[in-house]
């Protein structure tokens, strides 16, 4: 058929299925779209025929090898897939689940137990180690499915959908495993930090753990989007006013982050210090990425946003070199002044000789006339 600049030739007809070539441009011939769409029907028409003598047969593939060993009744067309492909897919899913269970059992019971014993001196919780091992079984299951799907000769669309789901599962499991591994690493570092005299590392480790988890989650999302062919750059550029609204909504998070940096750099307190921040008084338990937790003296737990620490007055009792002690010593009204001076000087000498008292600032003097006694002020550190 001559269609002006475009010529179409019927090359061959098999079982009523036309195979056509179209001329496109100068001297370029391509199979028509109708011929490409008819390929599944053409395959169904000729797949059971023997190869013509003198024609080189296409090298055997695993899917063709499997199909050739299936009963003829299973090689018929089912819904989307042939019957043997549905059966093989069910077997593949079962094998993946079996590998997941077996590998998880081996990693948790053998590798996890041995690692827990080796880290027993580090006081690492066994459950943390087991939780980090479990996602590795999911990774092995996803890898088995990934390889097995290529062996079944699935239609391109079905194969693409299933591979996409397996890829998502594998990446999620890897991110999950890395996320759990951060907890194990943080527990090991905390055991080392507990043996040091400084509490700066006790403050730093929770921040590192939170930062590592956020980084792993962000990396996992970007890596997953890249493998799913999602254009992250275009997506972010297309946010427009939505990005501005998101930035405004996240300003508290940014303030809390800078509050964490302030605590880390200025170090107004450390873990375990007795502090007073505004009307909150208690002992610092943890300093996180967003907030600081303070255990009050009536045993409640107060969560203080780190943004409040940027402008708040922090009174750190834990940073005191000495603790002040103020009291009164009562003597009878008829005590002579000379004895009061001797008593006061004797107490001052005890303060000077005591190894734990401050020597440059203390007061021991007759201070006031009480209701029924002369009161000597004892003001020491």
XYZ file of C-alpha atoms in Angstrom, residues 1-379:
379
model
C 0.000 0.000 0.000
C 1.370 3.360 -1.029
C 0.372 6.110 1.416
C 2.436 8.917 -0.088
C 5.574 9.390 1.995
C 4.679 6.294 4.037
C 4.710 2.809 2.483
C 3.347 -0.288 4.223
C 4.158 -3.840 3.121
C 2.626 -7.036 4.403
C 5.669 -9.227 4.941
C 4.022 -12.480 5.899
C 0.800 -13.846 7.353
C 0.827 -16.665 9.913
C -2.483 -18.142 11.046
C -4.232 -15.021 9.833
C -1.904 -12.698 11.792
C -0.357 -10.043 9.493
C 3.301 -9.080 9.932
C 3.853 -5.697 8.358
C 6.740 -3.344 7.727
C 6.417 0.415 7.429
C 8.783 2.799 5.743
C 9.592 5.765 7.926
C 11.766 8.554 6.559
C 14.502 7.861 4.020
C 15.213 4.169 3.673
C 14.245 3.176 7.262
C 11.833 0.278 7.709
C 10.210 -0.602 11.023
C 7.715 -3.190 12.193
C 4.305 -1.623 12.575
C 2.651 -1.049 15.942
C -0.034 -3.593 15.006
C 2.644 -6.248 14.462
C 4.228 -5.558 17.837
C 0.850 -5.763 19.564
C 0.172 -9.067 17.805
C 3.382 -10.734 19.016
C 1.679 -12.584 21.943
C -0.915 -14.019 19.543
C 1.833 -14.956 17.084
C 3.748 -16.726 19.835
C 0.659 -18.676 20.875
C 0.208 -19.746 17.274
C 3.725 -21.097 16.702
C 5.150 -21.941 20.143
C 4.316 -25.672 19.893
C 5.629 -26.138 16.351
C 8.951 -27.697 15.558
C 11.733 -25.544 14.196
C 12.022 -25.648 10.404
C 15.038 -27.542 9.168
C 17.905 -25.236 8.337
C 16.743 -22.521 10.722
C 18.924 -22.030 13.783
C 16.891 -22.423 16.955
C 16.964 -19.686 19.548
C 19.180 -20.675 22.514
C 17.172 -22.267 25.288
C 16.348 -20.053 28.258
C 15.518 -21.128 31.838
C 11.871 -20.180 31.341
C 11.653 -22.195 28.105
C 13.422 -25.106 29.778
C 10.941 -25.047 32.655
C 7.992 -24.711 30.327
C 9.173 -27.623 28.203
C 9.145 -29.918 31.245
C 5.678 -28.952 32.355
C 2.656 -31.081 31.445
C 0.889 -29.870 28.352
C -2.226 -29.182 30.381
C -0.346 -26.564 32.424
C 0.987 -24.778 29.370
C -2.377 -23.402 28.479
C -3.351 -19.803 28.844
C -4.701 -18.798 32.204
C -5.499 -15.347 33.555
C -2.561 -13.137 32.403
C -0.093 -15.990 33.034
C -0.015 -19.615 32.017
C -1.034 -22.200 34.561
C 2.526 -23.408 35.164
C 3.671 -19.831 35.750
C 1.028 -19.351 38.440
C 2.136 -22.609 40.030
C 5.819 -21.672 39.831
C 5.058 -18.249 41.277
C 3.334 -19.844 44.281
C 6.325 -22.184 44.801
C 8.710 -19.223 44.563
C 6.754 -17.297 47.200
C 6.809 -20.338 49.493
C 10.569 -20.817 49.029
C 11.162 -17.133 49.773
C 9.172 -17.337 52.996
C 11.058 -20.508 53.952
C 14.442 -18.871 53.335
C 13.314 -15.879 55.383
C 12.320 -18.030 58.352
C 15.420 -20.259 58.245
C 17.923 -17.438 57.787
C 16.247 -15.321 60.457
C 16.388 -18.281 62.867
C 20.087 -18.853 62.119
C 21.029 -15.179 62.437
C 19.002 -14.569 65.600
C 19.784 -17.789 67.442
C 23.402 -18.354 66.386
C 25.008 -15.144 65.148
C 22.932 -12.897 67.418
C 23.536 -15.042 70.501
C 27.285 -15.199 69.932
C 27.478 -11.482 69.295
C 25.429 -10.829 72.432
C 27.826 -12.950 74.488
C 30.809 -11.133 73.066
C 29.207 -7.783 73.840
C 27.893 -8.875 77.215
C 30.519 -6.757 78.955
C 29.188 -3.771 76.969
C 25.696 -4.259 78.441
C 24.073 -4.451 75.024
C 20.495 -5.713 75.141
C 20.065 -9.065 73.378
C 16.785 -7.909 71.837
C 18.556 -5.017 70.088
C 20.912 -7.449 68.376
C 18.085 -9.785 67.367
C 16.038 -6.876 66.032
C 18.981 -5.889 63.806
C 19.286 -9.447 62.457
C 15.650 -10.041 61.495
C 15.508 -7.683 58.451
C 18.425 -9.568 56.855
C 16.092 -12.537 56.363
C 13.713 -10.274 54.461
C 16.622 -9.133 52.258
C 17.493 -12.774 51.437
C 13.835 -13.501 50.636
C 13.652 -10.499 48.301
C 16.879 -11.541 46.511
C 15.503 -15.059 45.945
C 12.300 -13.630 44.502
C 14.313 -11.228 42.341
C 16.298 -14.073 40.741
C 13.306 -16.404 40.515
C 11.088 -13.934 38.678
C 13.548 -13.806 35.778
C 13.358 -17.599 35.451
C 9.597 -17.735 34.907
C 9.425 -15.947 31.550
C 6.672 -13.626 32.724
C 5.093 -11.052 30.408
C 6.985 -7.743 30.487
C 4.257 -5.782 32.277
C 3.696 -8.435 34.953
C 7.455 -8.844 35.423
C 7.947 -5.074 35.796
C 5.209 -4.813 38.445
C 6.496 -7.777 40.467
C 10.121 -6.614 40.264
C 9.042 -3.181 41.437
C 7.360 -4.705 44.503
C 10.390 -6.912 45.268
C 12.759 -3.979 44.859
C 10.687 -1.913 47.269
C 10.702 -4.776 49.799
C 14.478 -5.258 49.547
C 15.327 -1.572 49.943
C 12.902 -1.193 52.867
C 14.472 -4.224 54.592
C 18.009 -2.875 54.108
C 17.030 0.515 55.526
C 15.236 -1.227 58.401
C 18.336 -3.312 59.182
C 20.612 -0.271 59.106
C 18.138 1.603 61.315
C 18.278 -1.190 63.908
C 22.070 -1.453 63.631
C 22.320 2.193 64.749
C 20.717 1.218 68.077
C 23.278 -1.565 68.571
C 26.191 0.752 67.738
C 24.802 3.444 70.059
C 24.459 0.918 72.899
C 28.107 -0.123 72.443
C 29.265 3.513 72.428
C 27.179 4.236 75.530
C 28.924 1.397 77.352
C 32.290 2.968 76.514
C 31.020 6.421 77.480
C 29.869 5.137 80.876
C 33.479 4.330 81.744
C 34.803 7.827 81.058
C 34.926 10.616 83.602
C 33.422 13.237 81.310
C 29.712 13.322 80.582
C 30.139 15.113 77.281
C 30.087 11.811 75.379
C 26.881 10.817 77.207
C 25.337 13.974 75.748
C 26.784 13.440 72.273
C 25.780 9.815 71.654
C 21.960 10.357 71.689
C 22.362 13.195 69.194
C 24.547 11.030 66.948
C 22.022 8.203 67.137
C 19.124 10.485 66.160
C 21.146 12.093 63.357
C 22.200 8.694 61.976
C 18.624 7.440 61.949
C 17.397 10.553 60.132
C 20.220 10.224 57.587
C 19.451 6.531 56.984
C 15.737 7.240 56.540
C 16.435 10.123 54.133
C 18.977 8.073 52.166
C 16.525 5.171 51.956
C 13.755 7.405 50.607
C 16.052 8.973 47.985
C 17.521 5.592 46.988
C 14.062 4.058 46.702
C 12.770 6.973 44.634
C 15.791 6.722 42.338
C 15.214 2.992 41.777
C 11.527 3.624 41.128
C 12.506 6.204 38.465
C 10.971 9.066 40.416
C 12.597 12.402 39.572
C 13.405 13.783 43.029
C 14.875 17.013 41.641
C 11.807 17.728 39.576
C 9.546 16.801 42.461
C 11.305 19.185 44.828
C 11.388 21.928 42.216
C 7.676 21.475 41.619
C 6.736 21.979 45.235
C 6.684 25.771 44.764
C 4.528 27.434 47.369
C 4.047 24.053 49.012
C 7.765 24.014 49.812
C 7.500 27.442 51.389
C 4.542 26.297 53.485
C 6.483 23.202 54.509
C 9.465 25.348 55.505
C 7.230 27.556 57.636
C 5.674 24.516 59.274
C 9.114 23.059 59.985
C 10.540 26.177 61.627
C 9.977 24.745 65.111
C 11.953 21.671 64.099
C 14.783 23.904 62.892
C 14.712 25.836 66.181
C 14.894 22.588 68.116
C 17.839 21.503 65.981
C 19.758 24.707 66.725
C 18.835 24.276 70.370
C 20.488 20.846 70.250
C 23.558 22.389 68.641
C 23.604 25.051 71.367
C 23.546 22.413 74.085
C 26.263 20.477 72.291
C 28.583 23.461 71.794
C 27.974 25.625 74.870
C 27.341 22.657 77.165
C 25.172 24.474 79.733
C 24.555 21.090 81.355
C 25.403 17.418 81.000
C 23.475 14.223 81.447
C 22.958 13.673 85.181
C 23.188 17.362 86.173
C 20.656 18.943 88.518
C 19.278 21.953 86.625
C 16.587 24.586 86.899
C 15.176 25.808 83.554
C 12.404 28.319 84.127
C 9.989 26.634 86.512
C 11.310 23.133 85.728
C 13.742 21.596 88.199
C 15.213 18.121 88.074
C 17.957 15.851 86.730
C 18.819 15.716 83.024
C 18.215 12.209 81.685
C 18.606 12.510 77.905
C 19.287 15.197 75.333
C 17.690 14.285 72.020
C 17.557 15.785 68.552
C 14.320 17.643 69.302
C 13.912 17.760 73.069
C 15.580 17.319 76.452
C 14.048 15.074 79.103
C 14.315 16.134 82.748
C 13.362 13.870 85.646
C 11.832 15.991 88.377
C 12.294 15.290 92.090
C 8.707 14.061 92.332
C 9.687 11.451 89.662
C 7.754 12.855 86.713
C 9.415 13.218 83.314
C 9.303 16.641 81.666
C 10.003 16.931 77.931
C 11.514 20.331 77.200
C 11.825 21.464 73.524
C 15.429 22.333 72.754
C 14.330 25.609 71.165
C 13.564 26.866 74.689
C 17.215 26.412 75.634
C 18.368 29.066 73.157
C 16.981 31.951 75.249
C 16.225 30.312 78.605
C 18.202 30.905 81.810
C 19.689 27.586 82.880
C 20.738 27.280 86.519
C 23.025 24.256 86.681
C 23.356 22.989 90.234
C 25.289 20.019 88.919
C 28.168 22.314 87.906
C 28.756 23.511 91.477
C 32.224 22.889 92.866
C 30.877 23.038 96.417
C 27.481 22.827 98.047
C 26.513 25.620 100.407
C 25.496 24.755 103.955
C 23.887 27.424 106.097
C 22.641 26.845 109.624
C 22.594 28.417 113.108
C 24.216 27.156 116.310
C 22.208 28.203 119.356
C 23.885 28.917 122.709
C 22.380 30.116 125.974
C 21.877 33.815 126.537
C 24.130 33.789 129.583
C 27.149 32.517 127.581
C 30.053 34.982 128.025
C 31.291 36.715 124.863
C 34.765 35.192 125.337
C 33.383 31.660 125.101
C 31.357 32.581 122.008
C 34.563 33.862 120.373
C 36.438 30.685 121.356
C 33.623 28.473 120.028
C 33.428 30.423 116.754
C 37.191 30.297 116.234
C 37.250 26.580 116.992
C 34.599 25.953 114.347
C 36.504 28.092 111.860
C 39.605 26.016 112.499
C 37.654 22.819 111.826
C 36.556 24.328 108.495
C 40.169 25.222 107.629
C 41.387 21.675 108.367
C 38.568 19.720 106.758
C 39.630 18.332 103.341
C 36.269 18.953 101.624
C 35.481 22.522 102.675
C 36.122 25.730 100.808
C 38.850 27.713 102.558
C 38.553 31.109 100.866
C 34.958 31.884 101.744
C 33.084 30.958 104.942
C 31.434 32.745 107.884
C 31.228 31.654 111.526
C 30.092 34.603 113.682
C 27.519 35.587 116.250
C 24.705 36.669 113.969
C 21.440 37.284 115.754
C 19.485 37.248 119.005
C 16.999 34.461 118.776
C 13.781 34.082 120.806
C 15.534 31.936 123.405
C 19.221 31.814 122.396
C 22.194 33.557 120.892
C 22.555 32.281 117.290
C 25.943 31.736 115.667
C 25.791 31.724 111.867
C 27.514 28.771 110.220
C 27.854 29.570 106.527
